PDB file of C-alpha atoms in Angstrom:
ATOM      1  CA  UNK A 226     114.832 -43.010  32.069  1.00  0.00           C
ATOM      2  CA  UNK A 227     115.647 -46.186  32.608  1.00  0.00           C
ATOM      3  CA  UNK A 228     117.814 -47.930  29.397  1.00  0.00           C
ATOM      4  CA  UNK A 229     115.917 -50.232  27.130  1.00  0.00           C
ATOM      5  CA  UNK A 230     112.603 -48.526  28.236  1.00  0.00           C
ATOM      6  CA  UNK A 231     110.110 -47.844  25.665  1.00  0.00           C
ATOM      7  CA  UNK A 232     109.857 -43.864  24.818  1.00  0.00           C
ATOM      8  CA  UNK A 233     106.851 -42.725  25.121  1.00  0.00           C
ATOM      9  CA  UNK A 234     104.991 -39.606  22.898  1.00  0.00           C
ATOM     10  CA  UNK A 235     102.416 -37.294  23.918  1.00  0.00           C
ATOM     11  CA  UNK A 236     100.320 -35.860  21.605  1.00  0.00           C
ATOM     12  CA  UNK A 237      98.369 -32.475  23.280  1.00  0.00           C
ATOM     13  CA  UNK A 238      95.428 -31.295  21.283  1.00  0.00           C
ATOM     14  CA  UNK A 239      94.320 -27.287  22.463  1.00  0.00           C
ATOM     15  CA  UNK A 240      90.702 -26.691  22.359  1.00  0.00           C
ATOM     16  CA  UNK A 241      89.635 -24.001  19.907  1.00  0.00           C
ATOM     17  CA  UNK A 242      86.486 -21.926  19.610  1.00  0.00           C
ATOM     18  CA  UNK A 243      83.991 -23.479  16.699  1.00  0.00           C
ATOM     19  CA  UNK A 244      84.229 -21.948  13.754  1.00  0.00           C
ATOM     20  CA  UNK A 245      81.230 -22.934  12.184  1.00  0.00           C
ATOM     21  CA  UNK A 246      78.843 -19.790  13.117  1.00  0.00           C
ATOM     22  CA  UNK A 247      81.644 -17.332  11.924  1.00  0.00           C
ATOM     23  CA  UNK A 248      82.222 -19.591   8.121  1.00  0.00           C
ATOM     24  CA  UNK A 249      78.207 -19.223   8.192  1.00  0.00           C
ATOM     25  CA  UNK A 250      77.410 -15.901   8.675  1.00  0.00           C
ATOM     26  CA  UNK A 251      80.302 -15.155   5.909  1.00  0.00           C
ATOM     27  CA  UNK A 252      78.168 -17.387   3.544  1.00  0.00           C
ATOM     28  CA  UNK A 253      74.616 -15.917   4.836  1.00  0.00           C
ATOM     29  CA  UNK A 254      75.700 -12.080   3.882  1.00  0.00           C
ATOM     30  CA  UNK A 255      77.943 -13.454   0.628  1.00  0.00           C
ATOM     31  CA  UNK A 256      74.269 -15.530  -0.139  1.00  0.00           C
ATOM     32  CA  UNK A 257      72.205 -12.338   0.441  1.00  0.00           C
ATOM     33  CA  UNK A 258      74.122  -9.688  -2.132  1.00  0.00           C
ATOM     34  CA  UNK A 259      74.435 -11.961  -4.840  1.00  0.00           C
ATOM     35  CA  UNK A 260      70.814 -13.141  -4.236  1.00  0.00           C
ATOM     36  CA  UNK A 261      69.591  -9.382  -4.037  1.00  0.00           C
ATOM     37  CA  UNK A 262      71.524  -8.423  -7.457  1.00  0.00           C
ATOM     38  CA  UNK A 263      69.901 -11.469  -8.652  1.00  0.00           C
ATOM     39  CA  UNK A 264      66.402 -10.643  -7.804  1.00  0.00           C
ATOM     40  CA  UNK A 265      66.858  -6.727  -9.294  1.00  0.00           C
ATOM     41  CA  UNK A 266      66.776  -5.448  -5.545  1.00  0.00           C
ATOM     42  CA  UNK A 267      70.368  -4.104  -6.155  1.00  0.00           C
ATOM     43  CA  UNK A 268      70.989  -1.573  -9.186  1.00  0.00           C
ATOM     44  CA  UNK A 269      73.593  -2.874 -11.670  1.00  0.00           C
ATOM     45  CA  UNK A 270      75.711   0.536 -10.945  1.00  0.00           C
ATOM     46  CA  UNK A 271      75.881  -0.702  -7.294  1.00  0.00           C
ATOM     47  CA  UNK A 272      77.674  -3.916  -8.654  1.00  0.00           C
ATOM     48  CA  UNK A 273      81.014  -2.484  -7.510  1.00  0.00           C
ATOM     49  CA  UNK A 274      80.239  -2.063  -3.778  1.00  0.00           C
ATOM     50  CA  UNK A 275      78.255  -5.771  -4.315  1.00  0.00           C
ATOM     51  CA  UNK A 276      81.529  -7.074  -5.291  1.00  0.00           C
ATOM     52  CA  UNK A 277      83.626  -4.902  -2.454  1.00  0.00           C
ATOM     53  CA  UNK A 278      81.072  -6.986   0.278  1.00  0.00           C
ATOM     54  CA  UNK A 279      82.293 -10.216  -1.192  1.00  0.00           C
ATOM     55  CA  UNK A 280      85.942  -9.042  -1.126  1.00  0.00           C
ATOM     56  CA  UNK A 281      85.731  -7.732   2.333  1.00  0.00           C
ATOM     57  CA  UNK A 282      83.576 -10.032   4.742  1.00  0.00           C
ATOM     58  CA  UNK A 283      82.106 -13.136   3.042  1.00  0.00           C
ATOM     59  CA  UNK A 284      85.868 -14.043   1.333  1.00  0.00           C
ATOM     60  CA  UNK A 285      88.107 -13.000   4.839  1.00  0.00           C
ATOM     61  CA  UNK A 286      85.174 -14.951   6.775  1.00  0.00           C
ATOM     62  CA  UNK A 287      85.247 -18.015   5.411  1.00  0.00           C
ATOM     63  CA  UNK A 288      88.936 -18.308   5.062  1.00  0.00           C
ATOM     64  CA  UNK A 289      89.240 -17.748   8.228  1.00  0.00           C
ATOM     65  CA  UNK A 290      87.138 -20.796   9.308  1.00  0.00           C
ATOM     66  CA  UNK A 291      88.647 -22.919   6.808  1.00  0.00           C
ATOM     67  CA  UNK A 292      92.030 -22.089   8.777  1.00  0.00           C
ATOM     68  CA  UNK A 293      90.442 -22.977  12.085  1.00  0.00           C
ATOM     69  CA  UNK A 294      88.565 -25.456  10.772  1.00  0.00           C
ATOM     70  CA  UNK A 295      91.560 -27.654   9.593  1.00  0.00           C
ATOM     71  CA  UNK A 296      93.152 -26.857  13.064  1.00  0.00           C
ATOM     72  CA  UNK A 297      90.226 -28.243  14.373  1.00  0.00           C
ATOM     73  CA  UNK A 298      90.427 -31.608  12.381  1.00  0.00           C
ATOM     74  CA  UNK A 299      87.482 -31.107  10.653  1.00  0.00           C
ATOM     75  CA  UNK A 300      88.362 -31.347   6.905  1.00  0.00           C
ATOM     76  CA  UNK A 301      84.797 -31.810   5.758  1.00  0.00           C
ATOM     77  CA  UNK A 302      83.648 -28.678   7.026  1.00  0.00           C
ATOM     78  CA  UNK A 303      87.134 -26.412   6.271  1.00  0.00           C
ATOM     79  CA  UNK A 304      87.215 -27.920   2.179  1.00  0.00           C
ATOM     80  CA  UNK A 305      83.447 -26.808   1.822  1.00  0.00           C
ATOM     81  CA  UNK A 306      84.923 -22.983   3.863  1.00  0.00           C
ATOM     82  CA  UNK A 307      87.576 -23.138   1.827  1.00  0.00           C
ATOM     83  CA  UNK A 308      85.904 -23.609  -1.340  1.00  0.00           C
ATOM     84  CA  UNK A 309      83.049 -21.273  -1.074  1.00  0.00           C
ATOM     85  CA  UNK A 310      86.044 -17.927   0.357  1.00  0.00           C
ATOM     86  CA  UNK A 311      87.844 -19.227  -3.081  1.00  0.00           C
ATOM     87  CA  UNK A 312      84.206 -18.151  -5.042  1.00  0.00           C
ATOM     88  CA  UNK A 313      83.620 -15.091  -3.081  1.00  0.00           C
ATOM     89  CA  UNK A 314      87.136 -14.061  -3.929  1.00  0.00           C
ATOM     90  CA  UNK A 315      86.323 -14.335  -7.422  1.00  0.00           C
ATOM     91  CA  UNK A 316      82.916 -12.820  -7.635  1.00  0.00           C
ATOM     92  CA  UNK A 317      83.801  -9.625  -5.554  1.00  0.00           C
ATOM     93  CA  UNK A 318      87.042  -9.350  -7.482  1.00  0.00           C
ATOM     94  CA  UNK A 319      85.035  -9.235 -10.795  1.00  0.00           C
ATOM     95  CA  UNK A 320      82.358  -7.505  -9.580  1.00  0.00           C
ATOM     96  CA  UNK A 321      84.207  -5.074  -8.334  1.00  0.00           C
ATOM     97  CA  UNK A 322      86.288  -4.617 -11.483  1.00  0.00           C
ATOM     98  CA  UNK A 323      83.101  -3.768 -13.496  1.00  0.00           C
ATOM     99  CA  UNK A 324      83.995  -6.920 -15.767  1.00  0.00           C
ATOM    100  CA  UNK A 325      81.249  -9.918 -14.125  1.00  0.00           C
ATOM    101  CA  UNK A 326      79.394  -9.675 -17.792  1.00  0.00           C
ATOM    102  CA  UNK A 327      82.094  -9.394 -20.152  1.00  0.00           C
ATOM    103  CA  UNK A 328      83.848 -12.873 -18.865  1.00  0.00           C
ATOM    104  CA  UNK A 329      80.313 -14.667 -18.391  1.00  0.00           C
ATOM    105  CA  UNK A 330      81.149 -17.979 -19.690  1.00  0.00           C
ATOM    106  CA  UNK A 331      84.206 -17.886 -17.595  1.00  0.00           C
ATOM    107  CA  UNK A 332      83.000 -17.317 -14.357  1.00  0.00           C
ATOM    108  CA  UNK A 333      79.910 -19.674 -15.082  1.00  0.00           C
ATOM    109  CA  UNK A 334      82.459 -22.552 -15.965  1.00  0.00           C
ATOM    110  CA  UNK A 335      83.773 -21.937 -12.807  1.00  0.00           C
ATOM    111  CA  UNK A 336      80.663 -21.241 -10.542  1.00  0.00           C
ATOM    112  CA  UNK A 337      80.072 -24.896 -11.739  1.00  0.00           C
ATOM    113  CA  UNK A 338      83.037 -26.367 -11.213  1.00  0.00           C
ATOM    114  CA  UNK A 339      82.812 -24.627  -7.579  1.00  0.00           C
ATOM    115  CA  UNK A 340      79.582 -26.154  -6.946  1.00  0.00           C
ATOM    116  CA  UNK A 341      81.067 -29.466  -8.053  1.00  0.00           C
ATOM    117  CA  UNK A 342      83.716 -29.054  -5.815  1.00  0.00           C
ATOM    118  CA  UNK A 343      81.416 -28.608  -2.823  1.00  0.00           C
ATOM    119  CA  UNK A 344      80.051 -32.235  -3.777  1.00  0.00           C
ATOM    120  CA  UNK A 345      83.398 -33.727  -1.902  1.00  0.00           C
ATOM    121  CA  UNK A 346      83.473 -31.943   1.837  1.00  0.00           C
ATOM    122  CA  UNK A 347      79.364 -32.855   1.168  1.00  0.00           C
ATOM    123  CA  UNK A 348      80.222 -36.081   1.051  1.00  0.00           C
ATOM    124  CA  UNK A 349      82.563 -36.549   2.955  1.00  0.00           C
ATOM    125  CA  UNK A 350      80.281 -35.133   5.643  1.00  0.00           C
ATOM    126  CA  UNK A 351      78.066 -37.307   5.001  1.00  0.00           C
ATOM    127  CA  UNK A 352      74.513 -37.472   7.508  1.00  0.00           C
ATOM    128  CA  UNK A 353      76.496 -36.546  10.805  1.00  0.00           C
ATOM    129  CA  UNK A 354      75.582 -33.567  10.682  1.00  0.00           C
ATOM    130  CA  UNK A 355      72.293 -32.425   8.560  1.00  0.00           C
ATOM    131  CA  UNK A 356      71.593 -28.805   9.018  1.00  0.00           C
ATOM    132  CA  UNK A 357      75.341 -28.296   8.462  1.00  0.00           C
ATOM    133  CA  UNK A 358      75.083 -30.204   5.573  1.00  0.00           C
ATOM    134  CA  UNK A 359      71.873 -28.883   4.242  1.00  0.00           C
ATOM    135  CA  UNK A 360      73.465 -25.593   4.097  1.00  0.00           C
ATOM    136  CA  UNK A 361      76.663 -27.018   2.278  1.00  0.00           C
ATOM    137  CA  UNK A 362      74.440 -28.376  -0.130  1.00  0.00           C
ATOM    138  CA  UNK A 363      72.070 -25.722  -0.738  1.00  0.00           C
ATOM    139  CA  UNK A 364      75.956 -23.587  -1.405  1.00  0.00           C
ATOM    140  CA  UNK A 365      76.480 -25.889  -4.171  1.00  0.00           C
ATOM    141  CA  UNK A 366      72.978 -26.089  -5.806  1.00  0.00           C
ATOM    142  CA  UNK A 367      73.172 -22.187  -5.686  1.00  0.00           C
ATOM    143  CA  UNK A 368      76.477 -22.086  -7.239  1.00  0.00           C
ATOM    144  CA  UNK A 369      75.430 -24.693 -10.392  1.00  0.00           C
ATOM    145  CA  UNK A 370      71.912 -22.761 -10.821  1.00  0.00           C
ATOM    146  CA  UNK A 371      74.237 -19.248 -10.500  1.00  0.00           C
ATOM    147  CA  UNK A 372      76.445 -20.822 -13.031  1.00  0.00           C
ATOM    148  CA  UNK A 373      74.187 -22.006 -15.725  1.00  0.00           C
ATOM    149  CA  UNK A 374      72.755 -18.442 -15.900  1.00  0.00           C
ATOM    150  CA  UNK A 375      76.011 -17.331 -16.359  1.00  0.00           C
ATOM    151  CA  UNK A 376      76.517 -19.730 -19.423  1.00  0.00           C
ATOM    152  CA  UNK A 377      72.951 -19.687 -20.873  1.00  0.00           C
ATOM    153  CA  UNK A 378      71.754 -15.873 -20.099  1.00  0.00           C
ATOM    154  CA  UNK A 379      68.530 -17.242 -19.192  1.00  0.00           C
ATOM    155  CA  UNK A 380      66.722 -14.721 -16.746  1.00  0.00           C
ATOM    156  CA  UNK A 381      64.909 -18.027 -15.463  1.00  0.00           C
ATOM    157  CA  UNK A 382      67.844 -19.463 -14.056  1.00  0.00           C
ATOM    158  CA  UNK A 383      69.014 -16.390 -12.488  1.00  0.00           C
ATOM    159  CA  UNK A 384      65.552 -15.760 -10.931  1.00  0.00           C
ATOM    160  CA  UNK A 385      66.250 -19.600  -9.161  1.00  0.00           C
ATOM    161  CA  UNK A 386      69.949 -18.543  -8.194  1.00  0.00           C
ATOM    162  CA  UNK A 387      68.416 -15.473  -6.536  1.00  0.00           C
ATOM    163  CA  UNK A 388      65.164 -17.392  -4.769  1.00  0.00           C
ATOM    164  CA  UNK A 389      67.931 -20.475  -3.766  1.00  0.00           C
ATOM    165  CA  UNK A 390      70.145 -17.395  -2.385  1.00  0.00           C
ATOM    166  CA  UNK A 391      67.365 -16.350   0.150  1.00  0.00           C
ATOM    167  CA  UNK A 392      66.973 -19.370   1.467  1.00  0.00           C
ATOM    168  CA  UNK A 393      70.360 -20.516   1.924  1.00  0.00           C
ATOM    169  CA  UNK A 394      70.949 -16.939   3.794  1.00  0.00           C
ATOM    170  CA  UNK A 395      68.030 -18.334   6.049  1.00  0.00           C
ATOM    171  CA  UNK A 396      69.502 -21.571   6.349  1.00  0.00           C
ATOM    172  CA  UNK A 397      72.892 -20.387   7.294  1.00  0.00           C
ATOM    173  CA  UNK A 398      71.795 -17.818   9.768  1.00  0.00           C
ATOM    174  CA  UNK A 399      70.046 -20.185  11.627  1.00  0.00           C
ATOM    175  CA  UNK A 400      72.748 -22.645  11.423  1.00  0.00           C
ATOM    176  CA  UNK A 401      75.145 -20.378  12.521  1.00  0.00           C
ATOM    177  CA  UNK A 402      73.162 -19.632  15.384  1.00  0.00           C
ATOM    178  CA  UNK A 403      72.430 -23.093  16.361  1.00  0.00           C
ATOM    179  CA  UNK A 404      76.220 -23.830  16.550  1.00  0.00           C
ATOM    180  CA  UNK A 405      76.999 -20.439  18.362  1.00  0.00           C
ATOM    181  CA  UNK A 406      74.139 -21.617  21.042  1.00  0.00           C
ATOM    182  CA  UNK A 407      75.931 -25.216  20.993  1.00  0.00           C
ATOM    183  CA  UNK A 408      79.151 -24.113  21.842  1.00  0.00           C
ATOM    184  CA  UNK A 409      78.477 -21.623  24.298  1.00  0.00           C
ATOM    185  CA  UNK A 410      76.199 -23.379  26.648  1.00  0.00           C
ATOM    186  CA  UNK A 411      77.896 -26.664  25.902  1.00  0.00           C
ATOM    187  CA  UNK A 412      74.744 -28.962  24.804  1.00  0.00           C
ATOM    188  CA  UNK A 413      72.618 -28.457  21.543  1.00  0.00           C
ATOM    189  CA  UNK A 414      69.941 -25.479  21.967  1.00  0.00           C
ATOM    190  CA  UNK A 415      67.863 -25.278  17.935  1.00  0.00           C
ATOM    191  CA  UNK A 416      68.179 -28.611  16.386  1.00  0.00           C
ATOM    192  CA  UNK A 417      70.958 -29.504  14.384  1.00  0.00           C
ATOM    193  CA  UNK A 418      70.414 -32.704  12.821  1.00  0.00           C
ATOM    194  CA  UNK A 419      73.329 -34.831  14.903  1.00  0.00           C
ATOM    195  CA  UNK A 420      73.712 -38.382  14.062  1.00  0.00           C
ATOM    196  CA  UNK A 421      76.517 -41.365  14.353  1.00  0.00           C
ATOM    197  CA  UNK A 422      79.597 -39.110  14.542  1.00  0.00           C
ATOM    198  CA  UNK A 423      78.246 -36.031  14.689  1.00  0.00           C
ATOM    199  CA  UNK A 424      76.346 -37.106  18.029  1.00  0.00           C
ATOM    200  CA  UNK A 425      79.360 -38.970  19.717  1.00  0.00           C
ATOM    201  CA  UNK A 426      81.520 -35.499  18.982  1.00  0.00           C
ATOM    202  CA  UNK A 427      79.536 -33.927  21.349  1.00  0.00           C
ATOM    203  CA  UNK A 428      78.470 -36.526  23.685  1.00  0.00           C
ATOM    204  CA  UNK A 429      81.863 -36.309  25.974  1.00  0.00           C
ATOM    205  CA  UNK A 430      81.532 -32.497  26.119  1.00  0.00           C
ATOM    206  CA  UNK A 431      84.970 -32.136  24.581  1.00  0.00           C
ATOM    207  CA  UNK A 432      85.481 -28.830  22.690  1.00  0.00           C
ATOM    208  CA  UNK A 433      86.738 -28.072  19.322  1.00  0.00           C
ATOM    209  CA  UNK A 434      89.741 -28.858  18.216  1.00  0.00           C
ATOM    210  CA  UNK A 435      89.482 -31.680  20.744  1.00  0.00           C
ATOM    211  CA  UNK A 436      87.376 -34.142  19.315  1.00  0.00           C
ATOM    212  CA  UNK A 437      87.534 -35.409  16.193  1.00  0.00           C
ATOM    213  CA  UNK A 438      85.133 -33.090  14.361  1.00  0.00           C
ATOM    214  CA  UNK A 439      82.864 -29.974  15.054  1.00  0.00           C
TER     215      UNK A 439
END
């Protein structure tokens, strides 16, 4: 190198697999236990092996693409992962210890705080995205309507948490595979909403962990 030269750094970026249809499909079956304890279609003595699903694939799930997500750059998307594997943590771990109804308040204080917390990836997001962020919304209205229940003991509001459950299961499932189809064939398949940034991430055919968000 020639003295006096100016040095010059190379930053190399490896492309990674999405991790959007895996954080999804955690959320979907997390979504779909809670909503069928909820809605009575799970007995109260199955509570334990409700709570041992959340431990064991919604939690590991979405933790997983929070990891990958933050590799990836997106920080919208792995703070909302992150945020909901943190509540399914919680939930199966009380569930699972027979103790979800003798610490109500506590875990409804918290189911709210959770949804609250969901409010900053959301926005954050912003419209580049809107299925992704339909789903990441729908999370956090489920989690506030979950935790008011929790506070109030009003069936009413625990009917809503289960009905909002359903449909975010529905939403996220489909989201999930809308992303899967993305990535693998390398061009949107199912609609996903893409606008301003979320439409120029794609537009170059660079993969994840490549361009600046998924």
């Amino acid at each position: 190198m020639t003295e006096g030269a100016p040095q010059m750094t190379a930053t190399v970026l490896r492309p990674l697999g999405t991790p959007v249809p895996l954080g999804f499909l955690g959320l979907a079956g997390g979504a779909l236990v809670t909503a069928g304890m909820q809605l009575g279609w799970i007995p109260v003595e199955e509570q334990n092996a409700a709570g041992l699903v959340l431990f064991t694939f919604a939690f590991p799930l979405q933790l997983l693409a929070a990891i990958i997500g933050f590799r990836c750059r997106d920080t919208a998307f792995a703070t909302a992962m992150a945020v909901l594997a943190a509540g399914w943590l919680v939930q199966g771990l009380l569930l699972a210890a027979g103790s979800a109804h003798q610490v109500s308040h506590v875990l409804g204080l918290f189911l709210l705080v959770a949804a609250t917390a969901l409010l900053v990836p959301l926005a954050a997001a912003g419209t580049g995205k809107l299925v992704a962020s339909a789903v990441i919304g729908c999370a956090a209205l489920r989690l506030a309507v979950a935790g008011i229940y929790q506070l109030t003991h009003d069936i009413g509001w625990e009917d809503a948490a289960g009905v909002i459950g359903v449909v975010l299961t529905a939403l996220a499932l489909y989201a999930a595979a809308a992303f899967a189809l993305e990535d693998g064939r390398g061009r949107p398949v199912l609609p996903l909403g893409r606008h301003a940034g979320g439409a120029r991430a794609v537009e170059n055919g660079a993969e994840p962990g490549v361009r600046p968000e998924l």
